[in-house]
XYZ file of C-alpha atoms in Angstrom:
322
model
C -7.158 10.407 -4.866
C -8.851 11.345 -1.584
C -12.374 11.097 -0.163
C -12.862 13.934 2.331
C -14.783 12.478 5.299
C -16.961 10.517 2.883
C -18.076 6.933 3.003
C -17.485 4.549 0.151
C -21.075 3.760 -0.807
C -20.343 0.899 -3.197
C -22.581 -2.107 -2.608
C -20.054 -4.453 -4.217
C -19.788 -7.890 -2.653
C -16.457 -9.724 -2.858
C -17.445 -13.365 -2.514
C -14.778 -15.515 -4.156
C -12.198 -12.713 -4.189
C -8.817 -12.857 -2.443
C -7.301 -9.682 -1.024
C -3.772 -9.128 0.325
C -3.330 -6.132 2.652
C 0.087 -5.244 4.065
C 0.187 -3.722 7.535
C -3.386 -4.843 8.196
C -2.972 -5.247 11.948
C -3.603 -1.582 12.768
C -4.953 1.747 11.523
C -6.508 2.086 8.085
C -5.132 -1.289 7.036
C -7.177 -3.031 9.711
C -10.285 -0.979 8.914
C -9.922 -1.769 5.217
C -9.637 -5.459 6.090
C -12.720 -5.225 8.310
C -14.797 -3.747 5.483
C -13.655 -6.137 2.752
C -14.025 -9.182 5.018
C -17.645 -8.214 5.698
C -18.205 -7.995 1.941
C -17.326 -11.679 1.647
C -13.675 -11.555 0.562
C -10.878 -13.770 1.738
C -8.644 -11.161 3.358
C -4.980 -11.917 3.965
C -3.316 -9.853 6.677
C 0.351 -9.571 5.652
C 2.033 -8.263 8.792
C 5.426 -8.044 10.441
C 4.180 -8.698 13.984
C 2.289 -11.997 14.006
C 0.997 -11.578 17.565
C -0.578 -8.220 16.697
C -1.913 -9.709 13.478
C -3.806 -12.393 15.402
C -5.198 -9.742 17.757
C -6.366 -7.785 14.711
C -7.882 -10.912 13.155
C -10.009 -11.522 16.255
C -11.069 -7.872 16.355
C -12.030 -7.880 12.665
C -13.951 -11.142 13.049
C -15.880 -10.075 16.142
C -16.521 -6.379 15.491
C -18.273 -5.230 12.302
C -17.872 -1.787 10.699
C -19.758 1.087 12.326
C -22.683 0.678 9.896
C -23.181 -3.111 9.764
C -26.753 -2.687 8.500
C -25.573 -1.507 5.084
C -26.525 -3.696 2.158
C -22.934 -4.637 1.295
C -22.428 -6.154 4.768
C -25.642 -8.198 4.973
C -24.318 -11.398 3.438
C -21.966 -13.865 5.050
C -18.471 -12.588 5.818
C -15.453 -14.040 4.065
C -12.291 -15.612 5.447
C -9.268 -14.243 7.265
C -5.684 -15.475 7.013
C -2.289 -14.273 8.194
C 1.077 -14.290 6.416
C 4.285 -12.987 7.962
C 5.778 -10.052 6.051
C 8.538 -7.662 7.081
C 9.004 -5.080 4.340
C 12.341 -4.031 5.818
C 13.734 -7.449 4.843
C 14.030 -8.542 1.215
C 14.333 -12.120 2.456
C 10.992 -11.830 4.269
C 9.349 -10.300 1.185
C 10.573 -13.120 -1.033
C 9.449 -15.745 1.488
C 6.008 -14.192 1.882
C 5.542 -13.959 -1.883
C 6.715 -17.544 -2.331
C 4.159 -18.749 0.228
C 1.346 -16.695 -1.285
C 2.084 -17.941 -4.788
C 2.175 -21.542 -3.582
C -0.893 -21.500 -1.342
C -3.333 -19.047 -2.936
C -5.103 -19.982 -6.149
C -5.769 -16.325 -6.985
C -5.020 -12.778 -5.839
C -7.557 -10.237 -7.049
C -6.532 -7.245 -4.971
C -3.179 -6.156 -3.506
C -3.219 -3.209 -1.109
C 0.252 -1.886 -0.288
C -0.798 -0.179 2.923
C 2.075 -0.724 5.369
C 4.318 2.242 6.059
C 6.536 3.785 8.706
C 7.928 7.131 9.741
C 11.092 7.035 11.831
C 12.790 9.833 13.715
C 16.357 8.623 13.398
C 18.551 7.350 10.613
C 18.404 3.570 10.309
C 19.563 1.033 7.753
C 17.916 -2.275 6.938
C 19.765 -5.582 6.799
C 19.833 -5.045 3.023
C 21.636 -1.714 3.350
C 18.778 0.639 2.450
C 17.440 3.593 4.413
C 14.643 2.105 6.530
C 11.775 4.295 5.315
C 12.817 3.973 1.680
C 12.768 0.184 1.844
C 9.651 -0.227 3.992
C 7.544 2.373 2.208
C 8.756 1.939 -1.361
C 11.378 -0.676 -2.298
C 9.613 -3.427 -0.339
C 6.176 -2.804 -1.908
C 7.844 -2.480 -5.342
C 9.394 -5.944 -5.003
C 6.300 -7.532 -3.462
C 4.113 -6.197 -6.270
C 6.386 -7.537 -9.003
C 6.615 -10.933 -7.313
C 2.818 -11.220 -7.005
C 1.990 -9.699 -10.383
C 1.921 -13.007 -12.323
C -0.649 -14.384 -9.858
C -2.681 -11.177 -10.091
C -2.513 -11.332 -13.886
C -3.784 -14.916 -13.865
C -6.717 -13.782 -11.689
C -7.966 -11.146 -14.156
C -10.239 -9.499 -15.113
C -11.208 -7.031 -12.427
C -7.956 -7.026 -10.435
C -6.502 -3.995 -8.689
C -3.306 -2.830 -6.999
C -3.647 0.006 -4.491
C -0.635 1.930 -3.164
C -1.276 4.033 -0.069
C 0.820 7.192 -0.267
C 0.528 10.577 1.455
C -0.033 14.198 0.570
C 3.468 14.687 2.007
C 4.719 13.527 -1.394
C 3.950 17.065 -2.596
C 7.031 18.318 -0.770
C 9.197 15.356 -1.708
C 11.967 14.887 -4.234
C 13.767 11.857 -5.623
C 17.368 12.388 -4.587
C 20.486 11.248 -6.410
C 21.464 9.709 -3.082
C 18.336 7.637 -2.411
C 19.637 6.551 0.990
C 20.311 10.185 1.978
C 23.610 9.099 3.474
C 25.166 12.558 3.295
C 22.182 14.707 4.249
C 19.725 12.618 6.239
C 16.511 14.110 7.529
C 13.619 11.837 8.581
C 10.932 14.011 7.013
C 12.873 14.310 3.752
C 13.252 10.529 3.709
C 9.543 10.005 4.359
C 8.469 12.472 1.662
C 10.826 10.862 -0.842
C 9.407 7.403 -0.112
C 5.838 8.608 -0.597
C 6.626 10.379 -3.855
C 8.310 7.166 -4.972
C 5.051 5.275 -4.280
C 3.180 7.484 -6.713
C 5.844 7.418 -9.397
C 5.900 3.620 -9.092
C 2.135 3.556 -9.618
C 2.438 5.743 -12.692
C 5.216 3.698 -14.267
C 3.499 0.392 -13.477
C 0.385 1.590 -15.304
C 2.528 2.523 -18.313
C 4.348 -0.802 -18.247
C 1.098 -2.770 -18.063
C -0.305 -0.908 -21.056
C 2.907 -1.234 -23.046
C 3.005 -4.984 -22.420
C -0.722 -5.339 -23.236
C -1.515 -6.766 -19.805
C -5.209 -6.055 -19.289
C -7.600 -6.409 -16.386
C -5.373 -4.811 -13.716
C -6.015 -1.272 -12.485
C -3.430 0.497 -10.325
C -4.070 3.355 -7.895
C -2.186 5.576 -5.478
C -3.981 7.592 -2.848
C -3.755 10.005 0.044
C -6.001 8.687 2.846
C -6.178 12.014 4.699
C -4.699 12.937 8.065
C -5.433 9.931 10.244
C -5.227 9.418 14.001
C -3.084 6.275 13.857
C 0.093 4.987 15.462
C 2.149 6.498 12.626
C 0.753 10.008 13.115
C 1.241 9.770 16.867
C 4.882 8.911 16.235
C 5.078 11.837 13.838
C 3.375 14.146 16.313
C 5.649 13.196 19.194
C 8.774 13.731 17.131
C 8.182 17.199 15.724
C 6.997 20.192 17.713
C 5.374 21.937 14.735
C 3.125 18.906 14.196
C 2.094 18.939 17.860
C 1.175 22.590 17.402
C -0.910 21.879 14.292
C -2.678 18.970 15.958
C -3.553 21.215 18.892
C -5.087 23.758 16.512
C -7.016 21.027 14.707
C -8.399 19.786 18.011
C -9.494 23.292 18.942
C -11.316 23.601 15.623
C -13.222 20.348 16.267
C -10.781 18.414 14.099
C -12.456 19.111 10.730
C -9.547 17.620 8.812
C -8.554 14.763 11.104
C -10.026 11.344 10.381
C -10.275 8.238 12.486
C -8.942 5.026 10.897
C -12.343 3.911 9.615
C -12.866 7.252 7.879
C -9.311 7.164 6.560
C -9.850 3.716 5.073
C -12.651 4.921 2.794
C -10.376 6.109 -0.020
C -8.550 2.775 0.003
C -11.869 0.922 -0.071
C -13.119 3.138 -2.906
C -10.033 2.438 -5.014
C -10.282 -1.257 -4.195
C -13.899 -1.951 -5.131
C -15.876 0.996 -6.471
C -17.138 0.536 -10.009
C -16.429 4.153 -11.034
C -12.793 3.827 -9.920
C -12.276 1.424 -12.809
C -11.884 4.491 -15.039
C -9.291 6.186 -12.845
C -6.284 3.878 -13.011
C -2.947 5.590 -12.418
C -4.412 8.912 -11.309
C -3.013 11.100 -8.546
C -1.926 14.719 -8.217
C -0.200 16.577 -11.044
C 2.996 17.089 -9.005
C 3.713 13.390 -9.520
C 2.925 13.183 -13.228
C 6.508 13.224 -14.475
C 6.745 10.155 -16.698
C 10.503 10.403 -17.194
C 11.107 10.680 -13.455
C 8.882 7.648 -12.907
C 10.752 5.614 -15.515
C 14.159 6.630 -14.142
C 13.154 5.681 -10.602
C 11.821 2.333 -11.822
C 15.154 1.552 -13.486
C 17.161 2.687 -10.455
C 15.056 0.457 -8.224
C 15.572 -2.513 -10.519
C 19.330 -2.011 -10.256
C 19.123 -1.812 -6.460
C 17.325 -5.162 -6.450
C 19.790 -6.800 -8.810
C 17.397 -6.716 -11.754
C 18.222 -5.583 -15.260
C 16.775 -2.126 -16.057
C 15.005 -1.106 -19.267
C 13.354 -4.478 -19.739
C 9.769 -4.792 -20.878
C 7.491 -5.883 -18.046
C 6.995 -9.442 -19.287
C 10.760 -10.024 -19.373
C 11.227 -8.303 -16.011
C 8.647 -10.564 -14.378
C 10.556 -13.615 -15.603
C 13.735 -12.053 -14.215
C 12.194 -11.258 -10.827
C 10.747 -14.764 -10.489
C 14.272 -16.117 -10.067
C 14.458 -14.278 -6.727
C 12.082 -16.824 -5.222
C 13.239 -19.790 -7.292
C 16.772 -19.719 -5.899
Protein backbone atom coordinates (compact mmCIF):
# COMPACT_ATOMS: atom_id res chain seq x y z
CA UNK A 1 0.00 0.00 0.00
CA UNK A 2 1.42 3.40 -0.96
CA UNK A 3 0.03 6.93 -1.36
CA UNK A 4 2.12 8.75 -3.97
CA UNK A 5 2.63 12.31 -2.68
CA UNK A 6 -0.98 12.37 -1.51
CA UNK A 7 -2.44 13.57 1.74
CA UNK A 8 -4.61 11.39 3.90
CA UNK A 9 -7.86 13.35 3.77
CA UNK A 10 -9.72 11.43 6.47
CA UNK A 11 -11.47 13.71 8.95
CA UNK A 12 -11.46 11.01 11.62
CA UNK A 13 -10.94 12.22 15.17
CA UNK A 14 -9.28 9.87 17.67
CA UNK A 15 -10.52 11.14 21.02
CA UNK A 16 -10.39 8.30 23.53
CA UNK A 17 -8.07 6.18 21.38
CA UNK A 18 -4.61 4.99 22.44
CA UNK A 19 -1.88 4.61 19.84
CA UNK A 20 1.55 2.98 20.22
CA UNK A 21 4.18 4.01 17.64
CA UNK A 22 7.66 2.47 17.68
CA UNK A 23 10.54 4.67 16.57
CA UNK A 24 8.38 7.78 16.93
CA UNK A 25 11.23 10.13 17.79
CA UNK A 26 12.22 10.82 14.17
CA UNK A 27 11.19 10.61 10.52
CA UNK A 28 7.78 9.30 9.51
CA UNK A 29 7.19 7.90 12.98
CA UNK A 30 7.34 11.37 14.48
CA UNK A 31 5.17 12.85 11.73
CA UNK A 32 2.60 10.09 12.20
CA UNK A 33 2.58 10.83 15.93
CA UNK A 34 2.16 14.55 15.24
CA UNK A 35 -0.90 13.93 13.07
CA UNK A 36 -2.62 11.44 15.37
CA UNK A 37 -1.94 13.56 18.47
CA UNK A 38 -3.64 16.52 16.79
CA UNK A 39 -6.64 14.29 16.08
CA UNK A 40 -7.09 13.80 19.82
CA UNK A 41 -5.41 10.43 20.40
CA UNK A 42 -3.21 9.45 23.29
CA UNK A 43 0.02 8.75 21.41
CA UNK A 44 2.71 6.63 23.02
CA UNK A 45 6.22 7.14 21.65
CA UNK A 46 7.99 3.78 22.09
CA UNK A 47 11.64 4.65 21.51
CA UNK A 48 15.12 3.35 22.21
CA UNK A 49 16.67 6.76 22.92
CA UNK A 50 14.68 8.43 25.70
CA UNK A 51 16.45 11.79 25.37
CA UNK A 52 15.54 12.00 21.67
CA UNK A 53 12.02 10.85 22.50
CA UNK A 54 11.53 13.78 24.88
CA UNK A 55 12.88 16.17 22.23
CA UNK A 56 10.37 14.71 19.77
CA UNK A 57 7.55 14.99 22.32
CA UNK A 58 8.21 18.72 22.74
CA UNK A 59 8.40 19.21 18.98
CA UNK A 60 5.13 17.33 18.41
CA UNK A 61 3.39 19.27 21.18
CA UNK A 62 4.55 22.69 20.03
CA UNK A 63 4.49 22.36 16.24
CA UNK A 64 1.31 21.29 14.42
CA UNK A 65 1.21 19.57 11.01
CA UNK A 66 1.76 21.79 7.96
CA UNK A 67 -2.01 22.22 7.47
CA UNK A 68 -3.28 22.83 11.02
CA UNK A 69 -6.46 24.46 9.69
CA UNK A 70 -7.85 21.14 8.47
CA UNK A 71 -11.05 19.98 10.09
CA UNK A 72 -9.49 16.91 11.71
CA UNK A 73 -7.02 19.10 13.64
CA UNK A 74 -9.48 21.72 14.93
CA UNK A 75 -10.41 20.00 18.18
CA UNK A 76 -8.25 19.67 21.25
CA UNK A 77 -5.09 17.60 20.87
CA UNK A 78 -4.66 14.36 22.77
CA UNK A 79 -1.92 13.21 25.13
CA UNK A 80 1.69 12.19 24.65
CA UNK A 81 3.62 9.57 26.62
CA UNK A 82 6.99 7.86 26.32
CA UNK A 83 7.96 4.23 26.90
CA UNK A 84 11.48 2.90 26.51
CA UNK A 85 11.78 0.24 23.80
CA UNK A 86 14.88 -1.24 22.19
CA UNK A 87 13.82 -3.71 19.52
CA UNK A 88 17.33 -5.16 19.39
CA UNK A 89 16.79 -6.52 22.92
CA UNK A 90 14.16 -9.15 23.68
CA UNK A 91 14.44 -8.17 27.34
CA UNK A 92 13.58 -4.56 26.50
CA UNK A 93 10.63 -5.67 24.35
CA UNK A 94 9.23 -7.83 27.13
CA UNK A 95 9.69 -5.03 29.68
CA UNK A 96 8.03 -2.45 27.45
CA UNK A 97 5.09 -4.75 26.75
CA UNK A 98 4.75 -5.57 30.44
CA UNK A 99 4.60 -1.86 31.30
CA UNK A 100 2.11 -1.10 28.53
CA UNK A 101 -0.17 -3.94 29.55
CA UNK A 102 -0.06 -2.84 33.19
CA UNK A 103 -0.50 0.90 32.69
CA UNK A 104 -2.71 1.31 29.61
CA UNK A 105 -6.38 0.42 29.81
CA UNK A 106 -6.60 -0.02 26.03
CA UNK A 107 -4.49 -0.08 22.87
CA UNK A 108 -6.46 0.65 19.72
CA UNK A 109 -3.63 1.09 17.25
CA UNK A 110 -0.11 -0.38 17.08
CA UNK A 111 2.23 1.05 14.46
CA UNK A 112 5.42 -0.98 14.02
CA UNK A 113 7.40 1.85 12.45
CA UNK A 114 10.92 1.55 13.86
CA UNK A 115 13.58 0.16 11.55
CA UNK A 116 17.28 0.28 10.81
CA UNK A 117 19.70 -0.30 7.97
CA UNK A 118 23.27 -1.10 8.98
CA UNK A 119 26.37 -1.26 6.83
CA UNK A 120 28.24 -3.91 8.76
CA UNK A 121 27.44 -7.29 10.20
CA UNK A 122 26.27 -7.05 13.81
CA UNK A 123 24.65 -9.42 16.27
CA UNK A 124 22.23 -8.51 19.03
CA UNK A 125 22.62 -9.63 22.63
CA UNK A 126 20.10 -12.35 21.75
CA UNK A 127 22.28 -13.71 18.95
CA UNK A 128 20.27 -12.52 15.95
CA UNK A 129 21.44 -10.47 12.98
CA UNK A 130 20.75 -6.86 14.02
CA UNK A 131 18.47 -5.87 11.14
CA UNK A 132 16.50 -9.11 11.32
CA UNK A 133 15.73 -8.61 15.00
CA UNK A 134 15.10 -4.86 14.92
CA UNK A 135 13.01 -4.83 11.75
CA UNK A 136 11.18 -8.14 12.09
CA UNK A 137 11.67 -10.42 15.11
CA UNK A 138 11.27 -7.55 17.58
CA UNK A 139 8.00 -6.24 16.06
CA UNK A 140 6.74 -9.85 15.78
CA UNK A 141 7.24 -10.40 19.51
CA UNK A 142 5.92 -6.98 20.52
CA UNK A 143 2.76 -7.50 18.46
CA UNK A 144 2.03 -10.89 20.00
CA UNK A 145 2.62 -9.57 23.51
CA UNK A 146 0.25 -6.62 22.98
CA UNK A 147 -2.36 -8.52 20.98
CA UNK A 148 -4.54 -9.52 23.98
CA UNK A 149 -4.80 -5.85 24.99
CA UNK A 150 -5.60 -4.85 21.41
CA UNK A 151 -8.22 -7.59 21.22
CA UNK A 152 -9.86 -6.35 24.42
CA UNK A 153 -10.00 -2.85 22.88
CA UNK A 154 -12.00 -3.91 19.80
CA UNK A 155 -13.82 -3.11 17.61
CA UNK A 156 -12.00 -0.77 15.27
CA UNK A 157 -8.42 -1.71 16.18
CA UNK A 158 -5.52 -1.81 13.74
CA UNK A 159 -1.93 -3.02 13.48
CA UNK A 160 0.26 -1.29 10.90
CA UNK A 161 3.64 -2.69 9.84
CA UNK A 162 5.90 -0.28 7.96
CA UNK A 163 7.86 -2.20 5.34
CA UNK A 164 9.65 -1.10 2.17
CA UNK A 165 9.46 -1.65 -1.56
CA UNK A 166 12.92 -3.19 -1.11
CA UNK A 167 11.08 -6.34 -0.05
CA UNK A 168 10.50 -6.95 -3.77
CA UNK A 169 14.13 -7.99 -4.12
CA UNK A 170 14.24 -9.92 -0.86
CA UNK A 171 14.18 -13.61 -0.05
CA UNK A 172 13.71 -15.58 3.15
CA UNK A 173 16.96 -17.48 3.54
CA UNK A 174 17.48 -20.86 5.15
CA UNK A 175 20.15 -19.11 7.19
CA UNK A 176 18.08 -16.22 8.58
CA UNK A 177 21.13 -14.68 10.26
CA UNK A 178 23.10 -14.81 6.98
CA UNK A 179 26.11 -16.02 8.91
CA UNK A 180 27.80 -17.57 5.89
CA UNK A 181 26.97 -14.98 3.23
CA UNK A 182 26.29 -11.65 4.91
CA UNK A 183 25.40 -8.60 2.88
CA UNK A 184 23.72 -5.60 4.55
CA UNK A 185 21.30 -4.97 1.69
CA UNK A 186 20.34 -8.65 1.51
CA UNK A 187 19.71 -8.60 5.26
CA UNK A 188 17.59 -5.46 5.01
CA UNK A 189 15.51 -6.79 2.11
CA UNK A 190 14.93 -10.07 3.94
CA UNK A 191 13.73 -8.23 7.06
CA UNK A 192 11.28 -6.13 5.05
CA UNK A 193 9.88 -9.12 3.18
CA UNK A 194 9.49 -10.81 6.56
CA UNK A 195 7.38 -7.83 7.74
CA UNK A 196 4.90 -8.39 4.94
CA UNK A 197 4.75 -12.15 5.33
CA UNK A 198 4.15 -11.63 9.05
CA UNK A 199 1.26 -9.30 8.23
CA UNK A 200 -0.24 -11.86 5.87
CA UNK A 201 0.03 -14.75 8.31
CA UNK A 202 -1.29 -12.67 11.22
CA UNK A 203 -4.40 -11.83 9.18
CA UNK A 204 -4.90 -15.53 8.45
CA UNK A 205 -4.39 -16.48 12.09
CA UNK A 206 -6.87 -13.86 13.30
CA UNK A 207 -9.51 -15.11 10.88
CA UNK A 208 -8.87 -18.75 11.71
CA UNK A 209 -9.20 -18.04 15.43
CA UNK A 210 -12.34 -15.92 14.87
CA UNK A 211 -10.74 -12.84 16.42
CA UNK A 212 -12.67 -9.91 14.96
CA UNK A 213 -12.28 -6.16 15.07
CA UNK A 214 -8.54 -6.03 14.28
CA UNK A 215 -7.29 -5.04 10.82
CA UNK A 216 -3.64 -5.55 9.90
CA UNK A 217 -1.69 -3.66 7.22
CA UNK A 218 1.79 -3.53 5.73
CA UNK A 219 2.92 -0.61 3.64
CA UNK A 220 5.67 1.02 1.63
CA UNK A 221 5.87 4.69 2.69
CA UNK A 222 7.82 5.80 -0.39
CA UNK A 223 11.41 7.00 -0.62
CA UNK A 224 11.80 9.32 2.35
CA UNK A 225 14.49 11.83 3.27
CA UNK A 226 15.11 10.49 6.77
CA UNK A 227 18.08 9.46 8.89
CA UNK A 228 17.77 5.88 7.60
CA UNK A 229 17.98 6.89 3.93
CA UNK A 230 20.92 9.18 4.64
CA UNK A 231 22.70 6.22 6.22
CA UNK A 232 21.78 4.15 3.19
CA UNK A 233 22.93 6.87 0.81
CA UNK A 234 26.28 7.34 2.53
CA UNK A 235 27.01 3.63 2.49
CA UNK A 236 26.39 2.75 -1.14
CA UNK A 237 27.69 4.71 -4.11
CA UNK A 238 24.89 3.64 -6.46
CA UNK A 239 22.32 5.14 -4.07
CA UNK A 240 24.25 8.42 -3.96
CA UNK A 241 24.14 8.42 -7.75
CA UNK A 242 20.38 7.81 -7.84
CA UNK A 243 19.73 10.50 -5.24
CA UNK A 244 21.74 12.96 -7.32
CA UNK A 245 19.60 12.16 -10.36
CA UNK A 246 16.42 12.53 -8.32
CA UNK A 247 17.57 15.93 -7.10
CA UNK A 248 18.30 17.04 -10.65
CA UNK A 249 14.79 16.00 -11.68
CA UNK A 250 13.25 18.11 -8.88
CA UNK A 251 12.89 15.03 -6.68
CA UNK A 252 9.54 13.82 -8.06
CA UNK A 253 9.77 10.55 -6.16
CA UNK A 254 11.42 11.70 -2.94
CA UNK A 255 9.16 12.56 -0.02
CA UNK A 256 9.79 14.48 3.14
CA UNK A 257 8.83 12.72 6.40
CA UNK A 258 5.40 14.36 6.60
CA UNK A 259 4.57 13.22 3.07
CA UNK A 260 5.97 9.77 3.81
CA UNK A 261 3.78 9.44 6.88
CA UNK A 262 0.57 9.74 4.87
CA UNK A 263 0.34 6.06 3.94
CA UNK A 264 0.82 5.07 7.58
CA UNK A 265 -1.85 7.56 8.64
CA UNK A 266 -4.21 6.28 5.93
CA UNK A 267 -3.81 2.68 7.08
CA UNK A 268 -4.22 3.76 10.69
CA UNK A 269 -7.45 5.75 10.47
CA UNK A 270 -9.06 5.96 7.04
CA UNK A 271 -12.52 4.44 6.85
CA UNK A 272 -11.97 2.89 3.40
CA UNK A 273 -8.83 1.11 4.63
CA UNK A 274 -11.08 -1.05 6.79
CA UNK A 275 -11.72 -3.16 3.68
CA UNK A 276 -8.05 -3.64 2.83
CA UNK A 277 -6.69 -5.69 5.72
CA UNK A 278 -3.66 -7.81 4.85
CA UNK A 279 -3.10 -6.30 1.42
CA UNK A 280 0.29 -5.58 -0.12
CA UNK A 281 2.07 -6.45 -3.36
CA UNK A 282 1.62 -9.82 -5.06
CA UNK A 283 5.31 -10.73 -4.65
CA UNK A 284 4.59 -11.26 -0.95
CA UNK A 285 1.38 -13.26 -1.29
CA UNK A 286 2.88 -16.68 -0.66
CA UNK A 287 0.77 -18.12 2.15
CA UNK A 288 2.97 -21.16 2.69
CA UNK A 289 6.10 -19.02 2.92
CA UNK A 290 4.33 -16.78 5.43
CA UNK A 291 3.25 -19.73 7.56
CA UNK A 292 6.73 -21.30 7.46
CA UNK A 293 8.37 -18.04 8.51
CA UNK A 294 5.86 -17.63 11.34
CA UNK A 295 6.71 -21.09 12.67
CA UNK A 296 10.46 -20.52 12.32
CA UNK A 297 10.15 -17.26 14.24
CA UNK A 298 8.19 -18.96 17.00
CA UNK A 299 10.99 -21.50 17.38
CA UNK A 300 13.60 -18.73 17.51
CA UNK A 301 11.66 -17.14 20.37
CA UNK A 302 11.25 -20.38 22.27
CA UNK A 303 7.58 -20.73 21.36
CA UNK A 304 5.89 -23.86 20.10
CA UNK A 305 5.13 -23.70 16.34
CA UNK A 306 1.90 -24.76 14.64
CA UNK A 307 -0.29 -23.60 17.50
CA UNK A 308 -3.56 -21.81 16.90
CA UNK A 309 -3.30 -18.12 17.73
CA UNK A 310 -5.32 -18.30 20.95
CA UNK A 311 -3.00 -20.99 22.34
CA UNK A 312 0.09 -19.15 21.11
CA UNK A 313 -0.98 -15.96 22.90
CA UNK A 314 -1.26 -17.90 26.16
CA UNK A 315 2.19 -19.34 25.48
CA UNK A 316 3.76 -15.96 24.71
CA UNK A 317 2.25 -14.37 27.82
CA UNK A 318 4.59 -16.47 29.96
CA UNK A 319 7.50 -14.45 28.55
CA UNK A 320 6.42 -11.48 30.64
CA UNK A 321 5.05 -13.47 33.57
CA UNK A 322 8.41 -15.03 34.42
